[in-house]
PDB file of C-alpha atoms in Angstrom:
ATOM      1  CA  MET A   1      12.537 139.970  55.741  1.00 72.00           C
ATOM      2  CA  ASN A   2       9.784 142.609  55.711  1.00 77.00           C
ATOM      3  CA  ALA A   3      12.370 145.275  54.832  1.00 77.00           C
ATOM      4  CA  LEU A   4      13.635 143.127  51.942  1.00 75.00           C
ATOM      5  CA  ILE A   5      10.100 142.667  50.603  1.00 78.00           C
ATOM      6  CA  ALA A   6       9.406 146.395  51.030  1.00 76.00           C
ATOM      7  CA  SER A   7      12.559 147.228  49.062  1.00 79.00           C
ATOM      8  CA  LEU A   8      11.040 145.392  46.092  1.00 78.00           C
ATOM      9  CA  GLY A   9       8.378 148.053  45.691  1.00 80.00           C
ATOM     10  CA  PRO A  10       4.574 147.970  45.995  1.00 84.00           C
ATOM     11  CA  HIS A  11       4.410 144.447  44.533  1.00 85.00           C
ATOM     12  CA  GLY A  12       7.162 143.004  46.742  1.00 89.00           C
ATOM     13  CA  GLY A  13       4.730 140.522  48.268  1.00 93.00           C
ATOM     14  CA  TYR A  14       3.980 139.037  44.841  1.00 95.00           C
ATOM     15  CA  ILE A  15       7.706 138.708  44.044  1.00 95.00           C
ATOM     16  CA  ALA A  16       8.393 137.047  47.407  1.00 94.00           C
ATOM     17  CA  ALA A  17       5.410 134.710  46.934  1.00 96.00           C
ATOM     18  CA  ALA A  18       6.583 133.685  43.436  1.00 97.00           C
ATOM     19  CA  PHE A  19      10.144 132.943  44.597  1.00 96.00           C
ATOM     20  CA  GLY A  20       8.838 131.220  47.754  1.00 97.00           C
ATOM     21  CA  ALA A  21       6.472 128.992  45.764  1.00 98.00           C
ATOM     22  CA  THR A  22       9.292 128.070  43.355  1.00 98.00           C
ATOM     23  CA  GLY A  23      11.573 127.184  46.291  1.00 97.00           C
ATOM     24  CA  LEU A  24       8.841 125.038  47.844  1.00 98.00           C
ATOM     25  CA  ILE A  25       8.099 123.109  44.636  1.00 98.00           C
ATOM     26  CA  LEU A  26      11.798 122.572  43.837  1.00 98.00           C
ATOM     27  CA  GLY A  27      12.482 121.598  47.468  1.00 98.00           C
ATOM     28  CA  PHE A  28       9.610 119.098  47.354  1.00 97.00           C
ATOM     29  CA  LEU A  29      10.935 117.585  44.083  1.00 97.00           C
ATOM     30  CA  ILE A  30      14.475 117.283  45.474  1.00 98.00           C
ATOM     31  CA  ALA A  31      13.304 115.811  48.811  1.00 98.00           C
ATOM     32  CA  MET A  32      10.958 113.291  47.164  1.00 97.00           C
ATOM     33  CA  SER A  33      13.658 112.148  44.722  1.00 97.00           C
ATOM     34  CA  LEU A  34      16.288 111.701  47.435  1.00 97.00           C
ATOM     35  CA  LEU A  35      13.906 109.971  49.878  1.00 98.00           C
ATOM     36  CA  ALA A  36      12.652 107.576  47.178  1.00 97.00           C
ATOM     37  CA  HIS A  37      16.241 106.696  46.246  1.00 97.00           C
ATOM     38  CA  ARG A  38      17.259 106.139  49.863  1.00 97.00           C
ATOM     39  CA  ASP A  39      14.186 103.977  50.489  1.00 97.00           C
ATOM     40  CA  ALA A  40      14.805 101.831  47.371  1.00 97.00           C
ATOM     41  CA  ALA A  41      18.503 101.392  48.238  1.00 96.00           C
ATOM     42  CA  ARG A  42      17.584 100.338  51.789  1.00 96.00           C
ATOM     43  CA  ARG A  43      14.972  97.801  50.600  1.00 95.00           C
ATOM     44  CA  LEU A  44      17.384  96.344  48.016  1.00 94.00           C
ATOM     45  CA  ALA A  45      20.132  95.984  50.628  1.00 94.00           C
ATOM     46  CA  ALA A  46      17.700  94.179  52.957  1.00 92.00           C
ATOM     47  CA  LEU A  47      16.578  91.822  50.174  1.00 89.00           C
ATOM     48  CA  GLU A  48      20.144  91.018  49.123  1.00 87.00           C
ATOM     49  CA  ALA A  49      21.168  90.387  52.739  1.00 87.00           C
ATOM     50  CA  ARG A  50      18.265  87.935  53.066  1.00 81.00           C
ATOM     51  CA  ARG A  51      19.362  86.083  49.883  1.00 74.00           C
ATOM     52  CA  LYS A  52      22.908  85.503  51.149  1.00 69.00           C
ATOM     53  CA  PRO A  53      23.380  81.982  52.597  1.00 64.00           C
TER      54      PRO A  53
ATOM     55  CA  MET B   1      41.811  90.737  10.276  1.00 46.00           C
ATOM     56  CA  GLU B   2      38.667  92.720  11.008  1.00 49.00           C
ATOM     57  CA  GLN B   3      38.733  94.752  14.184  1.00 56.00           C
ATOM     58  CA  MET B   4      35.602  94.813  16.360  1.00 60.00           C
ATOM     59  CA  SER B   5      34.307  98.401  16.600  1.00 66.00           C
ATOM     60  CA  ARG B   6      33.523  99.827  20.016  1.00 67.00           C
ATOM     61  CA  PRO B   7      29.725 100.016  20.562  1.00 69.00           C
ATOM     62  CA  SER B   8      28.200 103.495  20.433  1.00 75.00           C
ATOM     63  CA  LEU B   9      27.277 105.388  23.624  1.00 71.00           C
ATOM     64  CA  TRP B  10      23.615 104.729  22.750  1.00 72.00           C
ATOM     65  CA  LEU B  11      24.245 100.958  22.835  1.00 74.00           C
ATOM     66  CA  ARG B  12      26.541 101.058  25.856  1.00 75.00           C
ATOM     67  CA  LEU B  13      23.889 102.951  27.855  1.00 75.00           C
ATOM     68  CA  ALA B  14      21.471 100.058  27.275  1.00 77.00           C
ATOM     69  CA  ASN B  15      23.408  98.377  30.077  1.00 82.00           C
ATOM     70  CA  PRO B  16      22.247  99.712  33.488  1.00 85.00           C
ATOM     71  CA  ALA B  17      25.765  99.185  34.909  1.00 87.00           C
ATOM     72  CA  ALA B  18      27.211 101.477  32.217  1.00 88.00           C
ATOM     73  CA  PHE B  19      24.518 104.049  32.991  1.00 89.00           C
ATOM     74  CA  ASN B  20      25.340 103.893  36.718  1.00 90.00           C
ATOM     75  CA  THR B  21      29.049 104.432  35.967  1.00 90.00           C
ATOM     76  CA  LEU B  22      28.272 107.462  33.777  1.00 91.00           C
ATOM     77  CA  ALA B  23      25.846 108.762  36.430  1.00 92.00           C
ATOM     78  CA  ARG B  24      28.555 108.541  39.121  1.00 92.00           C
ATOM     79  CA  TRP B  25      30.845 110.677  36.939  1.00 94.00           C
ATOM     80  CA  LEU B  26      28.200 113.265  36.092  1.00 95.00           C
ATOM     81  CA  LEU B  27      26.345 113.709  39.379  1.00 96.00           C
ATOM     82  CA  GLY B  28      29.001 115.626  41.362  1.00 96.00           C
ATOM     83  CA  PRO B  29      29.826 118.241  38.678  1.00 97.00           C
ATOM     84  CA  LEU B  30      26.112 118.704  37.930  1.00 98.00           C
ATOM     85  CA  VAL B  31      25.293 119.350  41.618  1.00 98.00           C
ATOM     86  CA  VAL B  32      28.095 121.958  41.764  1.00 98.00           C
ATOM     87  CA  LEU B  33      26.839 123.540  38.518  1.00 98.00           C
ATOM     88  CA  THR B  34      23.255 123.663  39.867  1.00 98.00           C
ATOM     89  CA  ILE B  35      24.281 125.432  43.086  1.00 98.00           C
ATOM     90  CA  ALA B  36      26.640 127.839  41.283  1.00 98.00           C
ATOM     91  CA  ALA B  37      24.140 128.719  38.538  1.00 98.00           C
ATOM     92  CA  PHE B  38      21.262 129.313  40.971  1.00 97.00           C
ATOM     93  CA  GLY B  39      23.513 131.335  43.305  1.00 97.00           C
ATOM     94  CA  TYR B  40      24.909 133.526  40.529  1.00 97.00           C
ATOM     95  CA  GLY B  41      21.527 133.721  38.788  1.00 97.00           C
ATOM     96  CA  LEU B  42      19.782 134.968  41.952  1.00 96.00           C
ATOM     97  CA  TYR B  43      22.571 137.516  42.481  1.00 96.00           C
ATOM     98  CA  LEU B  44      22.126 138.801  38.916  1.00 95.00           C
ATOM     99  CA  ALA B  45      18.324 138.729  39.223  1.00 93.00           C
ATOM    100  CA  PHE B  46      18.183 140.828  42.389  1.00 91.00           C
ATOM    101  CA  ALA B  47      21.425 142.854  42.505  1.00 90.00           C
ATOM    102  CA  ALA B  48      22.738 143.311  38.983  1.00 87.00           C
ATOM    103  CA  SER B  49      19.674 143.662  36.761  1.00 88.00           C
ATOM    104  CA  PRO B  50      17.510 146.772  36.587  1.00 87.00           C
ATOM    105  CA  ALA B  51      13.785 147.109  37.216  1.00 84.00           C
ATOM    106  CA  ASP B  52      11.658 147.241  34.071  1.00 84.00           C
ATOM    107  CA  TYR B  53      10.482 150.674  32.875  1.00 85.00           C
ATOM    108  CA  GLN B  54       6.866 149.412  32.688  1.00 83.00           C
ATOM    109  CA  GLN B  55       6.629 146.524  35.167  1.00 85.00           C
ATOM    110  CA  GLY B  56       9.031 147.858  37.791  1.00 87.00           C
ATOM    111  CA  GLU B  57      10.469 145.313  40.231  1.00 89.00           C
ATOM    112  CA  THR B  58       7.807 142.742  39.316  1.00 92.00           C
ATOM    113  CA  VAL B  59       9.867 141.833  36.238  1.00 93.00           C
ATOM    114  CA  ARG B  60      12.134 139.812  38.578  1.00 95.00           C
ATOM    115  CA  ILE B  61       9.472 137.061  38.583  1.00 96.00           C
ATOM    116  CA  MET B  62      10.485 136.519  34.931  1.00 95.00           C
ATOM    117  CA  TYR B  63      13.791 134.984  36.078  1.00 96.00           C
ATOM    118  CA  ILE B  64      12.014 132.016  37.651  1.00 97.00           C
ATOM    119  CA  HIS B  65       8.883 131.904  35.465  1.00 97.00           C
ATOM    120  CA  VAL B  66      10.397 131.873  31.954  1.00 96.00           C
ATOM    121  CA  PRO B  67      13.133 129.220  32.570  1.00 97.00           C
ATOM    122  CA  ALA B  68      10.487 126.985  34.194  1.00 98.00           C
ATOM    123  CA  ALA B  69       8.354 127.374  31.051  1.00 96.00           C
ATOM    124  CA  TRP B  70      11.344 126.505  28.819  1.00 96.00           C
ATOM    125  CA  LEU B  71      12.166 123.445  30.927  1.00 97.00           C
ATOM    126  CA  SER B  72       8.536 122.255  30.975  1.00 97.00           C
ATOM    127  CA  LEU B  73       8.649 122.107  27.148  1.00 97.00           C
ATOM    128  CA  PHE B  74      12.216 120.734  27.028  1.00 97.00           C
ATOM    129  CA  VAL B  75      11.422 117.885  29.448  1.00 98.00           C
ATOM    130  CA  TYR B  76       8.333 116.928  27.456  1.00 98.00           C
ATOM    131  CA  ALA B  77      10.325 116.978  24.191  1.00 97.00           C
ATOM    132  CA  GLY B  78      12.913 114.704  25.861  1.00 96.00           C
ATOM    133  CA  MET B  79      10.115 112.375  26.984  1.00 97.00           C
ATOM    134  CA  ALA B  80       8.852 112.233  23.392  1.00 97.00           C
ATOM    135  CA  VAL B  81      12.344 111.161  22.233  1.00 96.00           C
ATOM    136  CA  SER B  82      12.326 108.513  24.987  1.00 95.00           C
ATOM    137  CA  ALA B  83       8.876 107.388  23.797  1.00 96.00           C
ATOM    138  CA  LEU B  84      10.336 106.847  20.319  1.00 95.00           C
ATOM    139  CA  GLY B  85      13.224 104.981  21.962  1.00 92.00           C
ATOM    140  CA  THR B  86      10.683 102.688  23.628  1.00 92.00           C
ATOM    141  CA  LEU B  87       8.386 102.102  20.656  1.00 93.00           C
ATOM    142  CA  VAL B  88      10.811 102.143  17.705  1.00 93.00           C
ATOM    143  CA  PHE B  89      14.284 101.255  19.008  1.00 87.00           C
ATOM    144  CA  ARG B  90      13.199  99.277  22.120  1.00 87.00           C
ATOM    145  CA  HIS B  91      16.064 100.805  24.086  1.00 87.00           C
ATOM    146  CA  PRO B  92      15.934  99.332  27.626  1.00 87.00           C
ATOM    147  CA  MET B  93      16.714 102.662  29.313  1.00 90.00           C
ATOM    148  CA  ALA B  94      14.206 104.731  27.298  1.00 92.00           C
ATOM    149  CA  ASP B  95      11.169 103.968  29.467  1.00 92.00           C
ATOM    150  CA  VAL B  96      13.306 104.330  32.614  1.00 94.00           C
ATOM    151  CA  ALA B  97      14.216 107.865  31.494  1.00 95.00           C
ATOM    152  CA  GLN B  98      10.638 108.679  30.574  1.00 95.00           C
ATOM    153  CA  LYS B  99       9.214 107.457  33.877  1.00 96.00           C
ATOM    154  CA  ALA B 100      11.877 109.398  35.800  1.00 97.00           C
ATOM    155  CA  ALA B 101      11.348 112.635  33.847  1.00 97.00           C
ATOM    156  CA  ALA B 102       7.549 112.954  34.125  1.00 97.00           C
ATOM    157  CA  PRO B 103       7.300 114.153  37.778  1.00 97.00           C
ATOM    158  CA  ILE B 104      10.156 116.641  37.207  1.00 98.00           C
ATOM    159  CA  GLY B 105       8.421 118.022  34.111  1.00 98.00           C
ATOM    160  CA  ALA B 106       5.178 118.292  36.079  1.00 98.00           C
ATOM    161  CA  GLY B 107       7.052 120.227  38.796  1.00 98.00           C
ATOM    162  CA  PHE B 108       8.512 122.731  36.310  1.00 98.00           C
ATOM    163  CA  THR B 109       5.110 123.200  34.654  1.00 98.00           C
ATOM    164  CA  LEU B 110       3.509 123.789  38.065  1.00 98.00           C
ATOM    165  CA  ILE B 111       6.178 126.430  38.820  1.00 98.00           C
ATOM    166  CA  CYS B 112       5.410 128.055  35.458  1.00 97.00           C
ATOM    167  CA  LEU B 113       1.653 128.121  36.185  1.00 97.00           C
ATOM    168  CA  VAL B 114       1.949 129.314  39.807  1.00 98.00           C
ATOM    169  CA  THR B 115       4.547 132.046  39.179  1.00 97.00           C
ATOM    170  CA  GLY B 116       2.684 133.141  36.030  1.00 96.00           C
ATOM    171  CA  SER B 117      -0.503 133.468  38.043  1.00 96.00           C
ATOM    172  CA  ILE B 118       1.259 135.453  40.794  1.00 96.00           C
ATOM    173  CA  TRP B 119       2.896 137.685  38.132  1.00 95.00           C
ATOM    174  CA  GLY B 120      -0.442 138.111  36.317  1.00 93.00           C
ATOM    175  CA  LYS B 121      -2.333 139.512  39.304  1.00 93.00           C
ATOM    176  CA  PRO B 122      -0.407 142.821  39.646  1.00 93.00           C
ATOM    177  CA  MET B 123       0.280 143.156  35.877  1.00 92.00           C
ATOM    178  CA  TRP B 124      -3.008 142.047  34.269  1.00 90.00           C
ATOM    179  CA  GLY B 125      -5.311 142.428  37.280  1.00 92.00           C
ATOM    180  CA  THR B 126      -6.255 138.728  37.274  1.00 93.00           C
ATOM    181  CA  TRP B 127      -4.845 135.476  38.637  1.00 94.00           C
ATOM    182  CA  TRP B 128      -6.043 133.458  35.647  1.00 93.00           C
ATOM    183  CA  GLU B 129      -7.424 133.957  32.162  1.00 90.00           C
ATOM    184  CA  TRP B 130      -8.596 131.183  29.839  1.00 92.00           C
ATOM    185  CA  ASP B 131      -6.440 132.408  26.959  1.00 89.00           C
ATOM    186  CA  ALA B 132      -4.557 130.185  24.515  1.00 91.00           C
ATOM    187  CA  ARG B 133      -1.100 130.285  26.180  1.00 93.00           C
ATOM    188  CA  LEU B 134      -2.292 129.746  29.751  1.00 94.00           C
ATOM    189  CA  THR B 135      -4.784 127.043  28.777  1.00 95.00           C
ATOM    190  CA  SER B 136      -2.271 125.125  26.607  1.00 96.00           C
ATOM    191  CA  VAL B 137       0.282 125.147  29.470  1.00 97.00           C
ATOM    192  CA  LEU B 138      -2.441 123.883  31.839  1.00 97.00           C
ATOM    193  CA  ILE B 139      -3.114 121.069  29.325  1.00 97.00           C
ATOM    194  CA  LEU B 140       0.631 120.255  29.389  1.00 98.00           C
ATOM    195  CA  PHE B 141       0.458 119.988  33.195  1.00 98.00           C
ATOM    196  CA  LEU B 142      -2.584 117.676  32.920  1.00 98.00           C
ATOM    197  CA  LEU B 143      -0.701 115.576  30.332  1.00 97.00           C
ATOM    198  CA  TYR B 144       2.177 115.147  32.781  1.00 98.00           C
ATOM    199  CA  LEU B 145      -0.277 114.097  35.520  1.00 98.00           C
ATOM    200  CA  GLY B 146      -1.970 111.678  33.082  1.00 97.00           C
ATOM    201  CA  ILE B 147       1.377 110.104  32.213  1.00 97.00           C
ATOM    202  CA  ILE B 148       2.285 109.676  35.903  1.00 97.00           C
ATOM    203  CA  ALA B 149      -1.165 108.160  36.589  1.00 97.00           C
ATOM    204  CA  LEU B 150      -0.859 105.768  33.617  1.00 96.00           C
ATOM    205  CA  TRP B 151       2.512 104.489  34.881  1.00 94.00           C
ATOM    206  CA  ARG B 152       0.857 103.675  38.194  1.00 93.00           C
ATOM    207  CA  ALA B 153      -2.330 102.233  36.706  1.00 95.00           C
ATOM    208  CA  ILE B 154      -0.734  99.480  34.580  1.00 92.00           C
ATOM    209  CA  GLU B 155       1.121  96.870  36.599  1.00 86.00           C
ATOM    210  CA  GLU B 156       3.158  95.175  33.865  1.00 87.00           C
ATOM    211  CA  PRO B 157       6.132  97.516  33.120  1.00 86.00           C
ATOM    212  CA  ALA B 158       6.436  96.697  29.386  1.00 89.00           C
ATOM    213  CA  ARG B 159       2.711  97.356  28.755  1.00 92.00           C
ATOM    214  CA  ALA B 160       2.813 100.506  30.860  1.00 93.00           C
ATOM    215  CA  ALA B 161       5.858 101.765  28.929  1.00 94.00           C
ATOM    216  CA  ARG B 162       4.120 101.253  25.562  1.00 95.00           C
ATOM    217  CA  ALA B 163       0.887 102.922  26.711  1.00 96.00           C
ATOM    218  CA  VAL B 164       2.758 105.871  28.216  1.00 96.00           C
ATOM    219  CA  ALA B 165       4.914 106.222  25.083  1.00 96.00           C
ATOM    220  CA  ILE B 166       1.802 106.435  22.885  1.00 96.00           C
ATOM    221  CA  LEU B 167       0.142 108.992  25.197  1.00 96.00           C
ATOM    222  CA  THR B 168       3.369 111.035  25.272  1.00 96.00           C
ATOM    223  CA  LEU B 169       3.613 111.082  21.465  1.00 97.00           C
ATOM    224  CA  VAL B 170      -0.048 112.117  21.145  1.00 96.00           C
ATOM    225  CA  GLY B 171       0.634 114.985  23.559  1.00 96.00           C
ATOM    226  CA  VAL B 172       3.524 116.307  21.446  1.00 96.00           C
ATOM    227  CA  VAL B 173       0.958 118.178  19.351  1.00 96.00           C
ATOM    228  CA  ASN B 174       0.544 120.517  22.344  1.00 95.00           C
ATOM    229  CA  LEU B 175       4.179 121.768  22.173  1.00 95.00           C
ATOM    230  CA  PRO B 176       3.877 123.894  18.996  1.00 95.00           C
ATOM    231  CA  ILE B 177       0.455 125.060  20.218  1.00 95.00           C
ATOM    232  CA  ILE B 178       2.095 126.392  23.414  1.00 94.00           C
ATOM    233  CA  LYS B 179       4.987 127.984  21.504  1.00 91.00           C
ATOM    234  CA  PHE B 180       2.918 129.667  18.789  1.00 90.00           C
ATOM    235  CA  SER B 181      -0.316 130.302  20.736  1.00 88.00           C
ATOM    236  CA  VAL B 182       0.713 133.924  21.299  1.00 85.00           C
ATOM    237  CA  ASP B 183       1.088 134.407  17.525  1.00 84.00           C
ATOM    238  CA  TRP B 184      -1.940 132.407  16.348  1.00 85.00           C
ATOM    239  CA  TRP B 185      -4.508 133.838  18.781  1.00 81.00           C
ATOM    240  CA  TYR B 186      -5.112 137.113  20.567  1.00 79.00           C
ATOM    241  CA  THR B 187      -3.881 136.470  24.120  1.00 78.00           C
ATOM    242  CA  LEU B 188      -3.193 138.405  27.299  1.00 78.00           C
ATOM    243  CA  HIS B 189       0.250 136.802  27.374  1.00 81.00           C
ATOM    244  CA  GLN B 190       3.018 138.778  25.694  1.00 78.00           C
ATOM    245  CA  PRO B 191       4.550 137.427  22.456  1.00 77.00           C
ATOM    246  CA  ALA B 192       7.950 135.674  22.378  1.00 74.00           C
ATOM    247  CA  SER B 193      10.758 138.054  23.328  1.00 75.00           C
ATOM    248  CA  VAL B 194      13.831 135.761  23.521  1.00 73.00           C
ATOM    249  CA  PHE B 195      13.612 132.915  20.964  1.00 75.00           C
ATOM    250  CA  ARG B 196      12.161 134.813  17.995  1.00 74.00           C
ATOM    251  CA  MET B 197      13.060 135.769  14.447  1.00 70.00           C
ATOM    252  CA  GLY B 198      15.092 138.962  14.561  1.00 73.00           C
ATOM    253  CA  GLY B 199      16.717 138.180  17.930  1.00 76.00           C
ATOM    254  CA  PRO B 200      15.724 138.909  21.528  1.00 75.00           C
ATOM    255  CA  THR B 201      13.935 142.147  22.417  1.00 77.00           C
ATOM    256  CA  ILE B 202      15.124 141.983  26.044  1.00 79.00           C
ATOM    257  CA  HIS B 203      18.075 144.085  27.208  1.00 84.00           C
ATOM    258  CA  PRO B 204      21.320 142.090  27.811  1.00 86.00           C
ATOM    259  CA  THR B 205      21.299 143.043  31.522  1.00 87.00           C
ATOM    260  CA  MET B 206      18.039 141.101  31.806  1.00 88.00           C
ATOM    261  CA  LEU B 207      18.993 138.324  29.400  1.00 92.00           C
ATOM    262  CA  ALA B 208      22.062 137.355  31.465  1.00 93.00           C
ATOM    263  CA  PRO B 209      20.154 136.417  34.668  1.00 94.00           C
ATOM    264  CA  LEU B 210      17.487 134.725  32.550  1.00 95.00           C
ATOM    265  CA  PHE B 211      20.017 132.413  30.870  1.00 96.00           C
ATOM    266  CA  VAL B 212      21.989 131.763  34.078  1.00 97.00           C
ATOM    267  CA  MET B 213      18.781 130.786  35.897  1.00 97.00           C
ATOM    268  CA  ALA B 214      17.824 128.596  32.916  1.00 97.00           C
ATOM    269  CA  LEU B 215      21.217 126.883  33.230  1.00 98.00           C
ATOM    270  CA  GLY B 216      20.478 126.286  36.935  1.00 98.00           C
ATOM    271  CA  TYR B 217      17.073 124.754  36.110  1.00 98.00           C
ATOM    272  CA  LEU B 218      18.648 122.576  33.380  1.00 98.00           C
ATOM    273  CA  ALA B 219      21.440 121.334  35.676  1.00 98.00           C
ATOM    274  CA  LEU B 220      18.900 120.617  38.448  1.00 98.00           C
ATOM    275  CA  TYR B 221      16.735 118.729  35.955  1.00 98.00           C
ATOM    276  CA  LEU B 222      19.698 116.540  34.952  1.00 98.00           C
ATOM    277  CA  VAL B 223      20.593 115.870  38.618  1.00 98.00           C
ATOM    278  CA  LEU B 224      17.023 114.868  39.470  1.00 98.00           C
ATOM    279  CA  LEU B 225      16.693 112.824  36.271  1.00 98.00           C
ATOM    280  CA  ILE B 226      19.837 110.831  37.089  1.00 97.00           C
ATOM    281  CA  VAL B 227      18.771 110.254  40.719  1.00 98.00           C
ATOM    282  CA  ARG B 228      15.261 109.178  39.679  1.00 97.00           C
ATOM    283  CA  MET B 229      16.606 106.884  36.925  1.00 96.00           C
ATOM    284  CA  LYS B 230      18.948 105.239  39.425  1.00 96.00           C
ATOM    285  CA  THR B 231      15.964 104.804  41.776  1.00 97.00           C
ATOM    286  CA  GLU B 232      13.876 103.227  39.016  1.00 95.00           C
ATOM    287  CA  LEU B 233      16.696 100.763  38.249  1.00 95.00           C
ATOM    288  CA  LEU B 234      16.841  99.834  41.952  1.00 95.00           C
ATOM    289  CA  GLU B 235      13.046  99.344  42.022  1.00 94.00           C
ATOM    290  CA  ARG B 236      13.246  97.014  39.000  1.00 92.00           C
ATOM    291  CA  ARG B 237      16.015  95.005  40.632  1.00 93.00           C
ATOM    292  CA  ILE B 238      13.923  94.738  43.834  1.00 93.00           C
ATOM    293  CA  GLU B 239      10.985  93.484  41.775  1.00 90.00           C
ATOM    294  CA  ARG B 240      13.152  90.848  40.035  1.00 89.00           C
ATOM    295  CA  LEU B 241      14.573  89.645  43.361  1.00 89.00           C
ATOM    296  CA  GLN B 242      11.085  89.441  44.871  1.00 88.00           C
ATOM    297  CA  ILE B 243       9.890  87.325  41.932  1.00 87.00           C
ATOM    298  CA  LEU B 244      12.957  85.065  42.272  1.00 84.00           C
ATOM    299  CA  ALA B 245      12.341  84.732  46.006  1.00 81.00           C
ATOM    300  CA  ALA B 246       8.667  83.895  45.434  1.00 82.00           C
ATOM    301  CA  ASP B 247       9.637  81.270  42.816  1.00 78.00           C
ATOM    302  CA  GLY B 248      12.162  79.763  45.252  1.00 73.00           C
ATOM    303  CA  GLU B 249       9.540  79.438  47.983  1.00 65.00           C
ATOM    304  CA  ARG B 250       7.092  77.581  45.708  1.00 58.00           C
ATOM    305  CA  PRO B 251       6.821  73.845  46.401  1.00 53.00           C
TER     306      PRO B 251
END
């Protein structure tokens, strides 16, 4: 990893930080969206099961 | 005998079931497109595009910063169309789309601000400058946060949708300010170099990764938008069932 950053020149740390931050924010967005969907689907299934006679 | 015409896509999508069917068709190809575009875009950005003659390797930050900036404006413009759909056409899916898009737009704007700040330090010698472009993008981020907060603050969905739609339309004035800020005022930020009169000033070897990464961002936005819209529809169904259950329990 250090060699990869070093190969990007004297500002390799800045490039790695920018790509890392982007990955973190996108990862957070994806995870939050998927978790919220899974949670809503689970709650709806529980409610519908309770409604069935 | 008069034949009944098939309703337009706009009308058909007013039905959540029709939206869910379309979403099922679109989601798989869009996920594949997202992965392929990001994979190929990163390959082009790091292996097939040259360093800049002035900025050196640091120019590679452009491939994540600029598409995020484009998407932050694109998502807001889409939300403004949804706001019109809510206020003027009263389309039942318009506020669902708007509510689902706001956090994604905020995420892209945050990426734009963070990567711009990290790019600015080695190039301009500062993390932040209160110039017109940077400040107007920060205002866009605050608008997104305001819209998300307003959705949460008003309990009744129809009232919340109207209030959010009005706030969104008021905020549209910020879009041309962001776009033309580099022309109207003296700023640290460079002027437009892709979407400008006279064509792009960037070399094709750098334009290719830029557009492929932008395609990746766009495909990811559509995937997340669909997932979040489906979630919002589930939440509304849960709310309806809870109200029905509460009514059934009343003496």
